[in-house]
Short mmCIF file of C-alpha atoms and ligand atoms in Angstrom, two decimals:
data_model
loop_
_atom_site.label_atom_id
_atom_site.label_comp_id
_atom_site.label_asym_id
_atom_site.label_seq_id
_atom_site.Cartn_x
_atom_site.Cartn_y
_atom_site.Cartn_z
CA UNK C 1 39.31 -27.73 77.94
CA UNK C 2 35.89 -27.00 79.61
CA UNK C 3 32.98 -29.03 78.59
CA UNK C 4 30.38 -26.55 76.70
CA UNK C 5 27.06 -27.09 78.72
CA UNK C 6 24.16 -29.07 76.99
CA UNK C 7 22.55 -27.23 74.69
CA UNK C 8 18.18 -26.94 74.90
CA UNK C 9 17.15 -27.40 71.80
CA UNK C 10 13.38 -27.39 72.50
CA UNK C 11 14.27 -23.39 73.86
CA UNK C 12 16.28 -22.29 70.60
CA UNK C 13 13.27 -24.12 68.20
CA UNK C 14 10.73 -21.89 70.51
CA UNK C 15 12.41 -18.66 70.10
CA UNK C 16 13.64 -18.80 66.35
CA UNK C 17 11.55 -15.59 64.27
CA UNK C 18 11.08 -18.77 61.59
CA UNK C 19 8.22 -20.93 62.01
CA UNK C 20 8.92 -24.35 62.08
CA UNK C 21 6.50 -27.41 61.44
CA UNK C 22 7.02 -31.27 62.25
CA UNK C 23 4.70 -33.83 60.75
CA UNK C 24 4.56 -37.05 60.66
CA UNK C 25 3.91 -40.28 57.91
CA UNK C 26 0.86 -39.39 57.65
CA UNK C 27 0.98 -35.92 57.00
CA UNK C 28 -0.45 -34.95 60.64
CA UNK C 29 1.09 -32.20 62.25
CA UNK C 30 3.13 -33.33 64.61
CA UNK C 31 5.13 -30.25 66.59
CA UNK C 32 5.07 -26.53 65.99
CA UNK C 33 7.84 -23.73 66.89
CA UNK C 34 6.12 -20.23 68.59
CA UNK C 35 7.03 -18.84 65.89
CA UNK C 36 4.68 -21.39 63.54
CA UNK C 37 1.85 -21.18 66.46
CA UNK C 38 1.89 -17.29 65.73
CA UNK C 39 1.64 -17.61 61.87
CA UNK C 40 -1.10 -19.75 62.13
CA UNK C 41 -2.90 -18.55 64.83
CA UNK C 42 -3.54 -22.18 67.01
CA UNK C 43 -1.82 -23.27 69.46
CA UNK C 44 0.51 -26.45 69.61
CA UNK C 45 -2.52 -28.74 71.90
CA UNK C 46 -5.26 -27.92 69.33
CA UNK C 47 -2.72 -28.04 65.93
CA UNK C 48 -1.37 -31.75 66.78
CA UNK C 49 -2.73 -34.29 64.29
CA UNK C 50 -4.14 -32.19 62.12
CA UNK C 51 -3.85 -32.89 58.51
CA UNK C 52 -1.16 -30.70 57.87
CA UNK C 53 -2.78 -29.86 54.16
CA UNK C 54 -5.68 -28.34 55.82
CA UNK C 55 -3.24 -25.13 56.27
CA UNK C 56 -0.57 -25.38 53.47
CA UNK C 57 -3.38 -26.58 50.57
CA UNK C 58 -5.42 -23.45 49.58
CA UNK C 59 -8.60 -24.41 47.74
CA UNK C 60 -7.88 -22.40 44.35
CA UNK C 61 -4.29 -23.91 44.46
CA UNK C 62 -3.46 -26.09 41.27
CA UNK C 63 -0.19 -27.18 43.28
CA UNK C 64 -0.81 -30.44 44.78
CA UNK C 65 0.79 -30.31 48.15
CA UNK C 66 -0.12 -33.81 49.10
CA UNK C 67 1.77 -35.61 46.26
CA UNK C 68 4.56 -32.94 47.13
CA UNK C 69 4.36 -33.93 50.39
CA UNK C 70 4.29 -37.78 50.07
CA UNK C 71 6.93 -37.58 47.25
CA UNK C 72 8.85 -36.21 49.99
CA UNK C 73 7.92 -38.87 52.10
CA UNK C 74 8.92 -42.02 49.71
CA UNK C 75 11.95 -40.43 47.70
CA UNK C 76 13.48 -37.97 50.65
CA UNK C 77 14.10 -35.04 48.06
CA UNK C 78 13.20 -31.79 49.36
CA UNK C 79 11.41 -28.87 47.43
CA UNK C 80 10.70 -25.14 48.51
CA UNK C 81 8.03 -23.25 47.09
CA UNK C 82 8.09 -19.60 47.08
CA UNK C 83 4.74 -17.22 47.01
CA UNK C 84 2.69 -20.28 48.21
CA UNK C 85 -0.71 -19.32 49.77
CA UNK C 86 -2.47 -20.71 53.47
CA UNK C 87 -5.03 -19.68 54.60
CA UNK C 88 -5.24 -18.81 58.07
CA UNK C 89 -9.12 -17.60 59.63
CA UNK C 90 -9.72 -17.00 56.31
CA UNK C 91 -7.09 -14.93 55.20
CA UNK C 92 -4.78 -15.01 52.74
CA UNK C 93 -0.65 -15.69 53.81
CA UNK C 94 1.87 -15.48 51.25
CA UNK C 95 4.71 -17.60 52.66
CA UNK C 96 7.96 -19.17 51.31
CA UNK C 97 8.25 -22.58 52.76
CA UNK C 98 11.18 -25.49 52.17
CA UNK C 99 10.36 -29.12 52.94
CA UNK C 100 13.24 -32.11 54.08
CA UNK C 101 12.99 -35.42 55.33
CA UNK C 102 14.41 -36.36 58.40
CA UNK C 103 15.01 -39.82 59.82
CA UNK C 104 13.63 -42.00 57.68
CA UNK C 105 14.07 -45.04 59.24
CA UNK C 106 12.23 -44.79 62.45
CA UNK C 107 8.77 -45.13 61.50
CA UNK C 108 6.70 -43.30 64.77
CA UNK C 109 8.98 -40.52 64.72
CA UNK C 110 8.26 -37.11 62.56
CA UNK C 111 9.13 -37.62 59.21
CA UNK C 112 8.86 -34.37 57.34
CA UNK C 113 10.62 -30.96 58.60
CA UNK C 114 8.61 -27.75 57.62
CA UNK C 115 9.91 -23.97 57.75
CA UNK C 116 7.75 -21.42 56.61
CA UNK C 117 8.49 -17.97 56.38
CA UNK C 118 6.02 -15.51 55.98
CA UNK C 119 6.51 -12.71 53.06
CA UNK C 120 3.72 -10.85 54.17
CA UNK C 121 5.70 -9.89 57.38
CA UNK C 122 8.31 -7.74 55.74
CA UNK C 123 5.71 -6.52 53.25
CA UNK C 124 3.76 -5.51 56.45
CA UNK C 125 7.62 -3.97 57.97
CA UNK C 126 7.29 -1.65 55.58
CA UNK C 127 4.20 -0.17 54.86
CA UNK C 128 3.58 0.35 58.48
CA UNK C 129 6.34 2.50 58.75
CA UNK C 130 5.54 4.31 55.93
CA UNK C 131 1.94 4.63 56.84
CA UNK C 132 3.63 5.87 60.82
CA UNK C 133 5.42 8.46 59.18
CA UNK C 134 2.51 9.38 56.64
CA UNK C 135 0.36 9.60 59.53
CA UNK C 136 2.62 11.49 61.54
CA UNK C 137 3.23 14.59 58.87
CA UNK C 138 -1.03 14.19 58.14
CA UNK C 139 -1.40 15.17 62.27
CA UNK C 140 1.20 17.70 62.39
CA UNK C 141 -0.20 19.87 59.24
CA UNK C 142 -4.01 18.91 60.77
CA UNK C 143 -2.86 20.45 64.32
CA UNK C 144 -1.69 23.33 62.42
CA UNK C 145 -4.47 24.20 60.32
CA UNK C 146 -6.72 23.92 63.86
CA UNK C 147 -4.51 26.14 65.53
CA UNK C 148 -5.08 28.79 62.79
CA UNK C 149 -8.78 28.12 63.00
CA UNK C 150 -8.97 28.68 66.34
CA UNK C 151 -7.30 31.55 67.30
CA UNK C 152 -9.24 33.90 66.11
CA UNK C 153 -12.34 32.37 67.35
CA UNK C 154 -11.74 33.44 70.82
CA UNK C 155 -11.79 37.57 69.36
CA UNK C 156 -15.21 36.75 66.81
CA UNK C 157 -17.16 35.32 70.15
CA UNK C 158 -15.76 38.41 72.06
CA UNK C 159 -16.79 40.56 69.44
CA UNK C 160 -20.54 38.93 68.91
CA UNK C 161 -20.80 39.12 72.36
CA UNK C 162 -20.23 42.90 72.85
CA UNK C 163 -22.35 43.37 68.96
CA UNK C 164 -25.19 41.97 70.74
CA UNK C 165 -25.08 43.95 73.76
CA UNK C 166 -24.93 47.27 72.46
CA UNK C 167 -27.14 46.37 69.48
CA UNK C 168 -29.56 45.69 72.53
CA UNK C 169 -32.20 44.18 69.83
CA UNK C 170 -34.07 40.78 70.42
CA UNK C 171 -34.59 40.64 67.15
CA UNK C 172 -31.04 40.79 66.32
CA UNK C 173 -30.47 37.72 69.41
CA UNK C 174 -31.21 35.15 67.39
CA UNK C 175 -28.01 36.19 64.26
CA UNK C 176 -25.43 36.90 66.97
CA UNK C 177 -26.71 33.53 69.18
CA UNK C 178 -26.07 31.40 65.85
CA UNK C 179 -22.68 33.34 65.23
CA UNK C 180 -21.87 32.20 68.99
CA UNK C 181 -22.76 28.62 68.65
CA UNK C 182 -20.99 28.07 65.46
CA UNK C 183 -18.09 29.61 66.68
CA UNK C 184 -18.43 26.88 69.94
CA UNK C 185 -18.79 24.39 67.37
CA UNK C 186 -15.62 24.84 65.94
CA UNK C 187 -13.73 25.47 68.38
CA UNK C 188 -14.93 22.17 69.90
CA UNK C 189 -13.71 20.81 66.45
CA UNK C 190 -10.69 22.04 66.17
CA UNK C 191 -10.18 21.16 70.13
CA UNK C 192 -10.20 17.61 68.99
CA UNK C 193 -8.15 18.23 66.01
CA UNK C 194 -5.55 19.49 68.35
CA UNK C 195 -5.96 16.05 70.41
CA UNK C 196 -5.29 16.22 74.20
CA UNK C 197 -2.84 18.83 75.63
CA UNK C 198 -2.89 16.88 78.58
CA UNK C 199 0.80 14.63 78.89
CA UNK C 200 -0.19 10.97 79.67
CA UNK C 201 -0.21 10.03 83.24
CA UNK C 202 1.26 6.56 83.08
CA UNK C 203 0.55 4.22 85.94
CA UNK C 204 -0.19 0.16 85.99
CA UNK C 205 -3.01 -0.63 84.38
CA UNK C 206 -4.88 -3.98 83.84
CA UNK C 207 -6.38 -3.85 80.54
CA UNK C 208 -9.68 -5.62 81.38
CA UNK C 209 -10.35 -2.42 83.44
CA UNK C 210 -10.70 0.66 80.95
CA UNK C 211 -12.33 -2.42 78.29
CA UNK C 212 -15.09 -3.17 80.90
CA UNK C 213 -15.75 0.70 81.34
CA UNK C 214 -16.48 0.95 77.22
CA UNK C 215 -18.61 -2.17 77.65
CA UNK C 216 -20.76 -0.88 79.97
CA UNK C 217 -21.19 2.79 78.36
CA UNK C 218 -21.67 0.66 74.90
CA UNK C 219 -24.25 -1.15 76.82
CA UNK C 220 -25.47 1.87 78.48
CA UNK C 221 -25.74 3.74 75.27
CA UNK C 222 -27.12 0.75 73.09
CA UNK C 223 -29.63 -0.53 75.58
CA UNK C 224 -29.05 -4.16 74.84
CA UNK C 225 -29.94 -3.64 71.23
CA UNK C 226 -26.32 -4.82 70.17
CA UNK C 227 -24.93 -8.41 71.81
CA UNK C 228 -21.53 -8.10 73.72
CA UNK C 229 -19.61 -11.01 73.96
CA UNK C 230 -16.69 -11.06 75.94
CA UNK C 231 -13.68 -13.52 75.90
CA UNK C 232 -10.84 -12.47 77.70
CA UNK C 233 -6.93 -13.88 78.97
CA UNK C 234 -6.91 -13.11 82.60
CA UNK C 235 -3.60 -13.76 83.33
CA UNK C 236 -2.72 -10.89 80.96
CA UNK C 237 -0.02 -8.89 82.50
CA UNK C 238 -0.43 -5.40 83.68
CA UNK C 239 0.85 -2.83 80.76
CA UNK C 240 2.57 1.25 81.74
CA UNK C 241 -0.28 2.95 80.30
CA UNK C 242 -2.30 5.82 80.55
CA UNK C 243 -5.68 4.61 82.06
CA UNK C 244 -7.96 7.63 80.23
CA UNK C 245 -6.04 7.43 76.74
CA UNK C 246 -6.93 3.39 76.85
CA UNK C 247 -10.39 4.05 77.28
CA UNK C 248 -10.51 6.91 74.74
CA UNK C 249 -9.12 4.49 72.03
CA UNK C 250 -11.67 1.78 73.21
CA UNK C 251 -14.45 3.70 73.02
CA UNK C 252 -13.74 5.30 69.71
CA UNK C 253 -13.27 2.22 68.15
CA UNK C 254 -16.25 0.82 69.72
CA UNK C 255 -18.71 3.80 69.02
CA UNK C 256 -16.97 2.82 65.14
CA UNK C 257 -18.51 -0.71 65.39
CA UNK C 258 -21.70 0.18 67.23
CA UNK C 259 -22.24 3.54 64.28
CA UNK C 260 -21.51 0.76 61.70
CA UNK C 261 -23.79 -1.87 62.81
CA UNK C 262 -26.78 0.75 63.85
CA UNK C 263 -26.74 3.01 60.83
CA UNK C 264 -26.79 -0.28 58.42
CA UNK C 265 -29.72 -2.20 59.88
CA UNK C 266 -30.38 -3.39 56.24
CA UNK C 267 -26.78 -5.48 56.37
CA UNK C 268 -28.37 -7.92 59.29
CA UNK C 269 -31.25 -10.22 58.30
CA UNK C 270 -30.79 -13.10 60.27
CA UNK C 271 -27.37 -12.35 62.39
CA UNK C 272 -27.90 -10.06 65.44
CA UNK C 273 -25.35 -7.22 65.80
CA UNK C 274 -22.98 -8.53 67.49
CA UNK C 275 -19.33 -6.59 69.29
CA UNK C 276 -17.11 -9.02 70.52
CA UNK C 277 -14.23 -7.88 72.68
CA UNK C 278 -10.92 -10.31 73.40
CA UNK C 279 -7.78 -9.97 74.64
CA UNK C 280 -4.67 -12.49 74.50
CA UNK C 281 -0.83 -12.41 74.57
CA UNK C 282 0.44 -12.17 70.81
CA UNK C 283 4.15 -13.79 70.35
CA UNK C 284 6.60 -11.77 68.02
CA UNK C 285 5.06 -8.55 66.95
CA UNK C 286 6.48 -6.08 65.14
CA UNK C 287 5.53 -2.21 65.69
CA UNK C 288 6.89 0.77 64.21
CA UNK C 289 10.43 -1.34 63.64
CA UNK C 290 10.53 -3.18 67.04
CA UNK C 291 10.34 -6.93 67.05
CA UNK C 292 8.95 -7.19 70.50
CA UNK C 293 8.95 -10.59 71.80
CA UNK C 294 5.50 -10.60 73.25
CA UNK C 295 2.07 -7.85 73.52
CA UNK C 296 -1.10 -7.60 74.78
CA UNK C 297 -3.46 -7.75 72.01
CA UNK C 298 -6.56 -6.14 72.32
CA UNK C 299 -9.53 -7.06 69.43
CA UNK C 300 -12.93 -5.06 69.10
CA UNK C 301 -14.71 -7.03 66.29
CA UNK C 302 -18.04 -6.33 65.21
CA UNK C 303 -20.38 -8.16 62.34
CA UNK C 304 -20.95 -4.83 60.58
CA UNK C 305 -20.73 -3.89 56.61
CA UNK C 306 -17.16 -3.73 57.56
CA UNK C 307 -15.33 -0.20 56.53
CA UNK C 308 -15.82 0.58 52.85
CA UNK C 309 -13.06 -0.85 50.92
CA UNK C 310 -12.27 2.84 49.34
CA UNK C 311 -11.16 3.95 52.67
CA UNK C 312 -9.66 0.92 53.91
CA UNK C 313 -5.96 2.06 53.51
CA UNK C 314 -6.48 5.03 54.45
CA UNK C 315 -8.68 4.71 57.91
CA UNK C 316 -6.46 5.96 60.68
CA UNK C 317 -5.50 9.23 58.60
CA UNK C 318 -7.17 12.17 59.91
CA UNK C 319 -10.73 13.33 58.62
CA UNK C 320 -11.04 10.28 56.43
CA UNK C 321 -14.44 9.61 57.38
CA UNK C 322 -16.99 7.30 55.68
CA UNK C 323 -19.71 8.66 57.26
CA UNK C 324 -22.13 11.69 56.39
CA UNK C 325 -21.86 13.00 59.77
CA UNK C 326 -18.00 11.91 60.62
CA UNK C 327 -15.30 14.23 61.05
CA UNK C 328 -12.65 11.35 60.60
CA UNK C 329 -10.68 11.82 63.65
CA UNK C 330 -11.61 9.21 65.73
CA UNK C 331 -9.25 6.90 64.48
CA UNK C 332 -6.62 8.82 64.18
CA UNK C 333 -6.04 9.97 67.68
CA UNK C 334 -6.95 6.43 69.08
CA UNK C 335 -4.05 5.52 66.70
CA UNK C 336 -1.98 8.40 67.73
CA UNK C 337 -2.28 7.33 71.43
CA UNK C 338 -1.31 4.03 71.04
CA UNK C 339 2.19 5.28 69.01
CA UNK C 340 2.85 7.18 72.41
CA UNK C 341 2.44 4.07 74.37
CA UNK C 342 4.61 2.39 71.67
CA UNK C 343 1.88 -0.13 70.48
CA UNK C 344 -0.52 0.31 67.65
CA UNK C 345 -3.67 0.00 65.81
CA UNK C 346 -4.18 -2.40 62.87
CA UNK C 347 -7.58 -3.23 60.94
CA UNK C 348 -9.12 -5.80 59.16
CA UNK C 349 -11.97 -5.65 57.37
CA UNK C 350 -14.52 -8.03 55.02
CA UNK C 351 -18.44 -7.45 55.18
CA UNK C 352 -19.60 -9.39 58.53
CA UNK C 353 -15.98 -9.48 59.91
CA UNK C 354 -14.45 -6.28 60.79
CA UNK C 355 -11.25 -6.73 63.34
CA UNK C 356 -9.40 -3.62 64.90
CA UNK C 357 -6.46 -4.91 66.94
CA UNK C 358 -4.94 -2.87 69.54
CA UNK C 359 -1.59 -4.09 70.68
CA UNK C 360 0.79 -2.88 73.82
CA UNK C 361 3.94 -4.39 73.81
CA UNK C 362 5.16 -5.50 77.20
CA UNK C 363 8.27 -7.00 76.64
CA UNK C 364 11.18 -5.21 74.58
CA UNK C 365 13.36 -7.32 72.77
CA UNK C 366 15.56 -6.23 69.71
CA UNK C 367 15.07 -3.78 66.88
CA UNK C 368 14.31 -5.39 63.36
CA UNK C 369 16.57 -4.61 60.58
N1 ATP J 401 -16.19 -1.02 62.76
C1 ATP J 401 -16.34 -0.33 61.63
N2 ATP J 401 -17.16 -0.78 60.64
C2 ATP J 401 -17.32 -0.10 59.49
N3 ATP J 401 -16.69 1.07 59.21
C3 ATP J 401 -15.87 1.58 60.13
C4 ATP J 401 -15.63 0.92 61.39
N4 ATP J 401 -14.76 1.65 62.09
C5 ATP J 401 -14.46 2.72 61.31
N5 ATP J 401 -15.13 2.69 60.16
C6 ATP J 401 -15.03 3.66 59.05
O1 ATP J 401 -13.89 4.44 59.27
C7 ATP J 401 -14.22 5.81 59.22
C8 ATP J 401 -13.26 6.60 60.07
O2 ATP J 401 -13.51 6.42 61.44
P1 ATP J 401 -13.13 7.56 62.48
O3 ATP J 401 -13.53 7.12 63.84
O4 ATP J 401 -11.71 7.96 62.28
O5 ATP J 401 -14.01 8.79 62.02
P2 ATP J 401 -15.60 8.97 62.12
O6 ATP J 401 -16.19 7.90 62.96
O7 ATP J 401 -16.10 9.11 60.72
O8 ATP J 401 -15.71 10.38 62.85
P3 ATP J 401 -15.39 10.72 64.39
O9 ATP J 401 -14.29 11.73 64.34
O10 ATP J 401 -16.67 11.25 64.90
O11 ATP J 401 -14.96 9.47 65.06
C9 ATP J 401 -15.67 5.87 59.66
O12 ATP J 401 -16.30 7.01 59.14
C10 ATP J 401 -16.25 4.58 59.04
O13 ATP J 401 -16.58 4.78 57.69
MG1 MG J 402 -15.41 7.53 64.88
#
């Protein structure tokens, strides 16, 4: 019979969708799975020997996880809790998580074996795809309604036009000018309501390229008022993408934060408005009903009021605006752009902490179930 070859364990730990946490005797963290470094948000280096309750005890919690924990420890009988909160950067996770004890004889080696599985992530499944397709039938009945407001603006400007000729009056100028300009106005509107006609040109792009554009028209535009900071991956890989479309989302999403943080001087009394741009690889992310093993993940924070909470939901629809002079559609084309390059938009949003992350998957893996 042929020998099977050795098996790597280290590999199949690393790509398991459950994350996995090893800690030792004294309830440091010892080793964590992709999959756990994704969850939490650290990475292996800075998550070894940690006190592993600093993640899985949330303050308000009347659970005690450390006599859990050490129960586990002295007795070797494993619990799972279900609907357990962490807190990761100051969120709330809901996760499911079972504890066992492993060798218990061997007193360096990890003791306790962890696996976590997040709830939130199939909550999250589904309302995104219910919010894709929600958003999808919102854009299709707003391109309609433009197209019915514009085509008859192109006969009222004709008309106006040939009114004020013959009427030959100055003093009549000034009605038929304002009937002209209004009629530009919304046909501008409804021009971005229809969102570009233009089919994406997609080439290789290097995402640092279209983000440093929108820096430098933020800066141009904001004159050094607000504080950029900039922390980027440069060994990001180069994403298929439509150079123009990037920097369209970018910007909108950045005019967003700088809008925010300008019309709401009152919100800053010590803090400096501040936009902070990153970029990083993000492990395991699932858009529109892909898992895709890896993406480029794009954030544009700012330390703004944050969106208001009534519109939270709701942002990315079209003309859901929280502003006096918004139209709401910012949002929702940047979001509709990233659906055509098969990534998306998410937000998150507290007062002093608003996050929109833009992700482009670069690596397709297999489709969720
Ligand atoms: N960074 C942010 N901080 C606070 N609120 C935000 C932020 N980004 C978006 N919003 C809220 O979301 C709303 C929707 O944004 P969106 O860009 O879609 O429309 P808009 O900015 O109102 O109009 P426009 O079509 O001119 O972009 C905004 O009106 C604002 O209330
Ligand atoms: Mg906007």
């Amino acid at each position: 019979m042929d020998q099977q070859p050795p098996i790597d364990y280290r590999l199949l730990v690393d790509n398991l969708s459950t994350a996995i946490l090893l800690v030792d005797r004294n309830l440091n963290i010892f080793y964590l799975n992709s999959s756990c470094e994704t969850l939490f948000d650290i990475s292996l280096l800075r998550a070894m020997g940690q006190p592993v309750l600093n993640i899985l005890q949330s303050p308000g919690d009347s659970f005690d996880t450390a006599d859990a924990l050490t129960n586990t420890v002295n007795t070797g009988q494993a619990y799972t809790r279900r609907e357990a909160t962490i807190i990761v950067n100051f969120k709330d996770v809901h996760v499911d998580y079972s504890v066992v004890r492993l060798n218990a004889g061997k007193p360096y080696h990890p003791l306790l074996l962890i696996e976590l599985n997040p709830i939130d992530r199939m909550l999250k499944i589904s309302k995104e795809e219910n919010l894709i397709q929600q958003h999808q039938v919102a854009r299709q009945l707003i391109r309609g309604v433009a197209h019915e407001i514009k085509n008859p603006l192109g006969g009222i400007r004709g008309a106006t036009q040939l009114l004020a000729r013959s009427l030959n009056d100055p003093q009549y100028a000034e009605f038929t000018n304002i009937i002209i300009s209004e009629v530009d106005r919304l046909r501008n509107l409804a021009d971005t309501m229809l969102g570009s006609r233009q089919l994406p040109s997609y080439e290789w792009v290097n995402v640092h390229e279209p983000l440093e554009r929108v820096r430098a028209l933020i800066v141009n535009q904001t004159k050094k008022k607000i504080k950029i900071t900039r922390d980027y991956d440069l060994s990001l890989p180069e994403v298929m993408a439509d150079r123009d479309q990037l920097i369209q989302v970018m910007l909108n999403i950045s005019v967003n934060a700088v809008q925010a943080m300008t019309e709401n001087k009152e919100f800053f009394e010590e803090e400096q408005p501040e936009l902070s741009l990153r970029t990083r690889i993000q492990r395991l992310v699932t858009i529109n009903g892909v898992l895709h093993r890896s993406a480029i993940r794009i954030d544009i924070a700012d330390n703004g009021p944050g969106v208001p909470e009534d519109i939270l939901e709701s942002v990315f629809y079209p003309l859901v605006t929280g502003r006096a002079k918004g139209t709401g559609l910012g949002l929702s084309i940047a979001q509709n752009i990233m659906h055509q390059h098969n990534g998306m938009i998410e937000c998150q949003s507290v007062p002093g902490k608003t996050v929109f992350s833009l992700y482009i998957p670069w690596e397709l893996n297999h489709v969720a179930k």
